[in-house]
XYZ file of C-alpha atoms in Angstrom:
323
model
C 93.331 107.311 102.110
C 96.920 107.759 100.899
C 98.881 104.537 100.324
C 102.651 105.097 100.787
C 103.463 101.865 98.970
C 106.570 100.236 97.580
C 105.591 98.075 94.603
C 108.174 95.502 93.534
C 106.841 94.813 90.036
C 105.023 96.359 87.081
C 105.286 95.925 83.298
C 104.415 99.495 82.371
C 107.601 99.995 80.339
C 106.462 97.133 78.098
C 103.077 98.807 77.682
C 104.738 102.069 76.708
C 106.904 100.244 74.161
C 104.016 98.311 72.613
C 101.753 101.343 72.319
C 104.574 103.729 71.405
C 103.439 106.121 74.142
C 106.541 106.608 76.297
C 105.250 109.417 78.512
C 104.107 107.741 81.732
C 102.752 110.740 83.619
C 99.090 110.149 82.816
C 97.690 107.526 80.466
C 95.239 104.638 80.143
C 97.637 102.085 81.605
C 97.126 100.379 84.955
C 99.952 102.463 86.388
C 101.157 105.997 85.810
C 103.168 108.560 87.746
C 100.153 110.711 88.553
C 98.311 107.882 90.315
C 101.399 107.013 92.342
C 101.935 110.643 93.334
C 98.309 111.077 94.400
C 98.735 108.016 96.630
C 102.064 109.375 97.940
C 103.783 106.124 96.922
C 107.341 105.673 98.145
C 108.877 103.556 95.373
C 108.026 101.801 92.117
C 110.091 99.028 90.544
C 109.952 99.230 86.739
C 110.563 95.958 84.920
C 112.143 95.428 81.533
C 110.110 92.362 80.572
C 111.680 90.233 77.845
C 109.025 89.498 75.239
C 108.852 85.892 73.980
C 111.263 85.290 71.112
C 108.504 85.001 68.495
C 107.180 88.437 69.452
C 110.671 89.873 69.354
C 111.025 88.546 65.818
C 107.803 90.290 64.830
C 109.378 93.596 65.914
C 112.550 92.692 64.035
C 114.860 93.534 66.925
C 117.310 91.654 69.103
C 117.135 91.251 72.869
C 119.870 93.856 73.245
C 118.045 96.396 71.076
C 114.793 95.753 72.903
C 116.347 96.130 76.369
C 117.972 99.376 75.268
C 114.620 100.659 73.959
C 112.886 100.099 77.303
C 115.838 101.543 79.190
C 115.527 104.652 77.015
C 111.815 104.999 77.866
C 112.646 104.708 81.547
C 115.518 107.185 81.381
C 113.443 109.648 79.355
C 110.750 109.662 82.043
C 113.201 109.970 84.932
C 114.876 112.891 83.203
C 111.667 114.636 82.119
C 110.055 114.336 85.543
C 113.138 114.833 87.709
C 111.160 117.275 89.858
C 109.262 114.362 91.404
C 111.097 111.158 90.319
C 114.473 109.845 91.423
C 116.196 106.808 89.923
C 117.833 104.807 92.706
C 121.028 102.773 92.491
C 121.347 102.121 96.217
C 119.607 102.545 99.550
C 121.113 105.986 100.077
C 119.448 107.145 96.850
C 116.155 105.796 98.168
C 116.546 107.741 101.414
C 117.371 110.894 99.451
C 114.202 110.435 97.410
C 112.122 110.145 100.588
C 113.791 113.163 102.164
C 113.073 115.306 99.085
C 109.491 114.085 98.689
C 110.204 112.300 95.404
C 108.995 108.930 94.130
C 111.909 106.504 94.128
C 112.181 104.362 90.991
C 114.201 101.189 90.475
C 115.033 99.508 87.174
C 114.673 95.719 86.960
C 115.009 92.934 84.402
C 112.332 90.238 84.079
C 113.936 87.155 82.500
C 117.697 86.719 82.518
C 117.542 85.402 78.959
C 119.147 88.517 77.559
C 122.308 87.929 79.620
C 122.958 85.115 77.115
C 125.477 83.306 79.294
C 127.821 86.302 79.341
C 128.695 87.596 82.811
C 129.929 90.869 81.358
C 126.351 91.580 80.222
C 125.114 91.154 83.790
C 127.741 93.631 84.933
C 126.776 95.991 82.104
C 123.150 95.897 83.270
C 124.356 96.791 86.747
C 126.343 99.733 85.384
C 123.203 100.910 83.553
C 121.161 100.897 86.759
C 119.462 97.485 86.887
C 119.215 96.431 90.532
C 116.898 93.401 90.411
C 116.706 90.417 88.067
C 113.811 87.969 87.843
C 115.939 84.958 86.939
C 113.505 83.334 84.497
C 110.173 83.948 82.870
C 108.065 81.149 81.363
C 110.809 79.508 79.304
C 114.169 77.893 79.891
C 117.063 80.329 79.673
C 120.795 80.447 80.372
C 120.158 80.637 84.132
C 117.620 77.879 84.684
C 114.078 76.659 84.212
C 110.625 78.203 84.711
C 107.506 77.417 86.672
C 105.632 74.696 84.817
C 102.746 72.272 85.110
C 105.178 69.634 83.794
C 106.712 67.871 86.791
C 109.986 67.037 85.039
C 110.536 70.677 84.077
C 109.400 72.008 87.450
C 111.947 69.839 89.261
C 114.935 71.135 87.284
C 117.205 73.577 89.053
C 119.690 76.274 88.200
C 122.244 75.705 85.479
C 125.934 76.104 86.251
C 125.836 79.620 84.842
C 122.811 80.305 87.041
C 124.826 79.586 90.170
C 127.499 81.968 88.891
C 124.853 84.631 88.259
C 123.378 84.596 91.758
C 126.871 84.656 93.264
C 127.832 87.695 91.200
C 124.513 89.406 91.960
C 125.230 89.014 95.650
C 128.661 90.581 95.222
C 127.125 93.517 93.342
C 124.225 94.023 95.748
C 121.541 93.087 93.212
C 118.202 91.594 94.255
C 117.587 87.968 93.263
C 113.937 87.448 92.296
C 112.559 83.882 92.250
C 109.108 84.662 90.822
C 108.642 82.508 87.675
C 111.502 80.182 88.693
C 111.002 76.407 88.779
C 110.609 74.716 92.152
C 113.985 73.061 91.680
C 115.579 76.396 90.872
C 113.926 77.988 93.885
C 115.473 75.478 96.262
C 118.861 75.884 94.588
C 118.679 79.627 95.279
C 117.603 79.033 98.880
C 120.490 76.646 99.460
C 123.254 78.586 97.718
C 122.390 82.292 97.932
C 123.621 83.874 101.157
C 121.505 87.033 101.066
C 117.726 87.390 101.537
C 115.747 86.703 98.365
C 112.615 88.142 96.849
C 109.565 86.708 95.122
C 108.567 90.018 93.582
C 105.106 89.031 92.304
C 103.865 85.671 93.597
C 101.013 84.367 95.748
C 100.156 81.256 97.820
C 99.880 77.816 96.190
C 97.930 76.341 99.100
C 95.128 78.810 98.311
C 95.350 78.588 94.501
C 97.143 75.572 93.075
C 98.982 77.381 90.306
C 102.673 76.690 89.575
C 103.393 80.429 89.686
C 102.418 80.520 93.347
C 104.607 79.572 96.305
C 104.134 76.512 98.496
C 104.054 76.939 102.263
C 107.571 75.466 102.645
C 108.784 78.027 100.085
C 107.158 80.873 101.994
C 108.786 79.671 105.223
C 112.170 79.371 103.500
C 111.994 82.939 102.156
C 111.021 84.188 105.619
C 113.873 82.309 107.288
C 116.335 84.026 104.930
C 114.865 87.441 105.734
C 113.237 87.825 102.323
C 109.874 89.142 101.168
C 107.007 88.150 98.860
C 105.171 90.713 96.727
C 101.433 90.120 96.348
C 100.485 89.662 92.678
C 97.128 91.072 91.507
C 96.637 88.565 88.634
C 93.204 86.915 89.005
C 94.485 83.472 87.986
C 96.967 83.520 90.897
C 94.374 84.816 93.386
C 91.177 82.945 92.624
C 90.764 79.163 92.393
C 87.636 79.635 90.237
C 89.763 78.988 87.179
C 86.955 79.317 84.618
C 86.209 82.928 85.573
C 88.829 84.121 88.068
C 88.262 87.511 89.647
C 90.964 89.592 91.270
C 88.918 90.761 94.233
C 90.312 92.546 97.267
C 88.835 89.743 99.395
C 91.046 87.213 97.564
C 94.055 89.517 97.826
C 93.492 89.858 101.552
C 93.285 86.083 101.931
C 96.720 85.672 100.319
C 98.239 88.462 102.432
C 96.870 86.887 105.607
C 98.100 83.441 104.577
C 101.589 84.823 103.941
C 101.565 86.308 107.436
C 100.244 83.079 108.950
C 102.950 80.952 107.314
C 105.908 83.332 107.043
C 105.228 85.978 109.667
C 104.304 89.630 109.274
C 107.782 90.621 108.047
C 107.415 88.705 104.758
C 104.479 90.505 103.132
C 105.003 93.147 100.448
C 103.410 94.426 97.245
C 104.157 93.258 93.703
C 101.088 94.293 91.722
C 102.228 93.206 88.235
C 100.271 96.173 86.850
C 100.268 96.299 83.037
C 101.404 92.673 82.923
C 98.116 91.092 83.970
C 94.783 90.575 82.271
C 91.340 89.418 83.361
C 88.754 90.910 85.666
C 90.117 93.093 88.473
C 88.513 94.929 91.352
C 91.608 97.126 91.566
C 91.719 98.344 88.006
C 94.717 100.654 88.353
C 97.219 102.095 90.803
C 94.825 104.821 91.965
C 92.612 102.212 93.666
C 95.032 100.644 96.158
C 92.975 102.090 99.002
C 90.354 99.371 98.320
C 92.846 96.700 99.311
C 93.911 98.621 102.396
C 90.296 98.974 103.488
C 89.770 95.228 103.037
C 92.914 94.338 104.985
C 91.764 96.537 107.859
C 88.300 94.971 107.718
C 89.892 91.520 107.886
C 91.776 92.344 111.043
C 95.247 93.504 110.037
C 96.694 95.948 112.519
C 98.033 99.320 111.445
C 101.528 97.952 112.070
C 100.924 94.974 109.772
C 99.454 97.190 107.084
C 102.460 99.517 107.197
C 104.734 96.490 106.926
C 102.817 95.282 103.878
C 102.678 98.701 102.224
C 106.321 99.683 102.609
C 108.228 98.781 105.773
C 109.135 95.203 104.854
C 110.201 96.237 101.366
C 112.192 99.122 102.792
C 114.009 96.796 105.197
C 114.788 94.399 102.369
C 116.286 97.210 100.274
C 118.399 98.367 103.188
C 119.791 94.873 103.738
C 120.586 94.110 100.094
C 121.666 97.517 98.804
C 123.732 98.920 101.671
């Protein structure tokens, strides 16, 4: 079974940087170009994940140098494999990739820390092809505050600069990603951002009570704004058996079906988080997505709902934001 998927999040560029193996055609990572091509995937979002500051110090490089290094890995691959890859800056580029039978790729930034309170850096990222920003990771930054088990931190919202960032992103046609954002920050984005928003790699908190997951009111709010939620494959976000969580396709299906139940069938999308997750997985790499599709069909999803999950909802979101 071919899976023509659009995946909103992976950390494979980080993996390539850490292992100094920049060629992503075929490797031992959870995701590579060959697996995506075999599955006839439509698009892959490639994240520049900002390492924690202490790890950055161990490499002896600044945020700017690090971001440039991962951008170079991405650009090297897009150039080397131009026969089947196409970097996309807008929806028209995406359509051109589909028409020519190429895999569309999008460049994203996970953690707005590297913007460092300087709007010109945001605009520079846009000029260099970044089209999505995950506003925070697991630490406070210039934009706002992260998901946390600490109630006082979780309740904090966007900073003043954060409001400026989401306003400018809307003007530029960049996707605002609320995965990793505090609950307070989430509701600030819902209230103040006029465009649909994305939770690129998050699951359902009512099924697994983890601060990285979304509450039912959050899911409804994203749906009401016309946004989407990308299913995350991390076992700790899927399985409430916290001692030994297992990322089974049955658990994945439960989260997909809950998203549909709460937010409607137009909200569900894919955000695997390949190469950014650890633990025990039933889907070990991108070549095995058919296992999830088989489970979704077994659990009663219609062909229409499965197409919406695989690519149609993501495609509609791109069209709305990037046109």
